Coordinates of C-alpha atoms in Angstrom, one line a residue:
Y1 CA -0.1 0.0 0.1
G2 CA 1.1 3.4 -0.6
L3 CA 1.8 6.5 1.4
S4 CA -1.4 8.5 2.9
S5 CA -3.4 5.6 2.0
N6 CA -7.3 6.0 2.5
T7 CA -9.4 3.5 0.4
W8 CA -12.7 1.5 1.5
L9 CA -14.7 -1.0 0.3
R10 CA -18.4 -1.1 1.1
T11 CA -21.0 -4.4 1.0
P12 CA -24.0 -4.2 -1.2
A13 CA -26.9 -3.0 1.2
I14 CA -27.9 -5.7 3.9
D15 CA -31.7 -5.8 4.8
L16 CA -32.0 -5.6 8.4
S17 CA -35.5 -4.0 8.9
T18 CA -36.9 -7.1 10.9
A19 CA -33.8 -8.3 12.4
T20 CA -33.9 -8.7 16.2
G21 CA -30.0 -9.3 16.6
A22 CA -27.2 -9.5 13.9
T23 CA -23.7 -11.2 13.6
V24 CA -20.9 -9.7 10.9
T25 CA -18.3 -12.1 10.3
F26 CA -15.4 -12.5 8.3
Q27 CA -11.9 -13.7 7.3
H28 CA -9.1 -11.6 7.7
W29 CA -5.0 -11.4 7.1
V30 CA -3.7 -8.4 8.5
D31 CA -0.3 -7.4 8.0
I32 CA 0.0 -3.5 8.8
D33 CA 2.8 -1.4 10.0
D34 CA 1.2 -1.1 14.0
F35 CA 4.3 1.4 15.3
L36 CA 2.5 4.3 17.0
I37 CA -1.0 2.8 15.5
E38 CA -1.1 5.5 12.3
E39 CA -1.9 2.8 10.0
E40 CA -5.1 0.7 10.7
G41 CA -8.3 -0.7 9.4
T42 CA -12.0 0.0 10.9
V43 CA -15.4 -1.9 10.3
R44 CA -18.2 0.6 10.0
V45 CA -22.1 0.4 9.5
L46 CA -23.6 2.7 7.2
D47 CA -27.4 3.4 6.6
A48 CA -27.7 2.1 3.2
A49 CA -31.2 4.2 2.7
T50 CA -28.6 7.1 2.6
P51 CA -28.5 9.2 -1.2
P52 CA -25.5 9.1 -3.2
G53 CA -22.4 10.9 -1.9
A54 CA -23.8 10.8 1.6
V55 CA -22.6 9.0 4.3
T56 CA -24.6 8.3 7.6
E57 CA -22.5 6.4 9.9
L58 CA -24.8 3.9 12.2
E59 CA -22.1 2.5 14.4
V60 CA -18.3 1.4 14.5
V61 CA -17.9 -2.4 14.9
S62 CA -14.4 -2.1 14.8
M63 CA -11.3 0.0 14.9
N64 CA -7.7 0.4 15.2
I65 CA -7.2 -3.1 13.4
S66 CA -3.6 -3.4 13.1
G67 CA -0.4 -5.5 13.3
A68 CA 1.2 -7.9 11.5
N69 CA -0.3 -11.4 12.0
S70 CA 2.0 -14.2 11.3
N71 CA -1.0 -17.1 11.8
G72 CA -2.1 -16.0 8.3
W73 CA -6.4 -15.8 8.2
V74 CA -8.2 -15.2 11.1
E75 CA -12.4 -14.9 11.8
F76 CA -13.4 -11.8 12.6
T77 CA -17.1 -11.7 14.6
A78 CA -18.8 -9.1 16.2
E79 CA -22.5 -8.6 17.4
L80 CA -24.4 -5.9 15.4
T81 CA -26.1 -2.8 18.0
E82 CA -29.5 -1.8 18.3
A83 CA -28.1 1.0 16.0
S84 CA -27.9 -1.0 12.7
L85 CA -31.4 -3.3 13.5
G86 CA -34.5 -2.5 11.7
E87 CA -32.0 -0.6 9.0
S88 CA -30.5 -1.6 5.7
V89 CA -27.1 -1.2 6.4
A90 CA -24.1 -1.8 4.5
L91 CA -20.7 -2.9 6.1
E92 CA -17.6 -0.5 5.2
F93 CA -13.8 -2.1 5.4
I94 CA -11.5 1.4 5.7
F95 CA -7.9 1.0 5.6
R96 CA -5.4 4.1 6.6
S97 CA -2.1 4.7 5.9
D98 CA 0.6 7.0 7.2
A99 CA 2.6 9.4 5.2
T100 CA 6.0 8.2 6.8
D101 CA 8.5 6.4 4.5
D102 CA 10.2 4.4 7.1
G103 CA 11.0 1.0 5.3
F104 CA 8.2 -0.7 7.4
D105 CA 5.3 -0.9 5.3
L106 CA 3.4 -4.5 5.3
S107 CA 1.0 -6.0 2.8
G108 CA -2.0 -4.7 3.9
W109 CA -5.4 -6.2 5.4
Y110 CA -6.9 -8.3 3.3
I111 CA -10.3 -9.3 3.7
D112 CA -12.9 -12.7 2.5
D113 CA -15.9 -14.4 3.3
V114 CA -17.9 -11.9 4.4
T115 CA -21.3 -12.8 6.3
V116 CA -24.1 -11.2 8.4
T117 CA -26.6 -13.3 10.3
A118 CA -29.7 -13.1 11.9
P119 CA -32.1 -15.0 13.6
A120 CA -35.3 -15.7 11.7
P121 CA -37.7 -12.9 12.5

C-alpha cells in the first residue's frame, strides 16, 4: 500500500429491517505496520438508504485493526448493536496508512468470506 492511503470497500445493502439481532463475520489477514498505530483498519456500519454521495454512520464495529499477523487468516466476529437493527445497512472496511516512508510498510489488510447473519423473525 502507498503512503497516505485512505481506501474503503463497501458491501451491497443488507436488509436488517426485521432483524432482532445480527452478527457480522469475516476472515481477514492483517499485515499492517502498527508502529504508533498510525496505520489501521476500521469496520463501520452505514445506513444504506442514505442518498448517493452522503454517508450516515450507524455504528463502528471495530477500529484500530493493525499488526503483523504471522498466523495467516483469522476469523473476526462481532454483534451489531440496536443502532443497525431495523435498517438497510452496508458494511464499510476502511484502511488508512500514514505519510511516513519508514521502510516498515507491510502487505496490507485482506478481507474474505463476509457474512451477516440474523435469527429468523
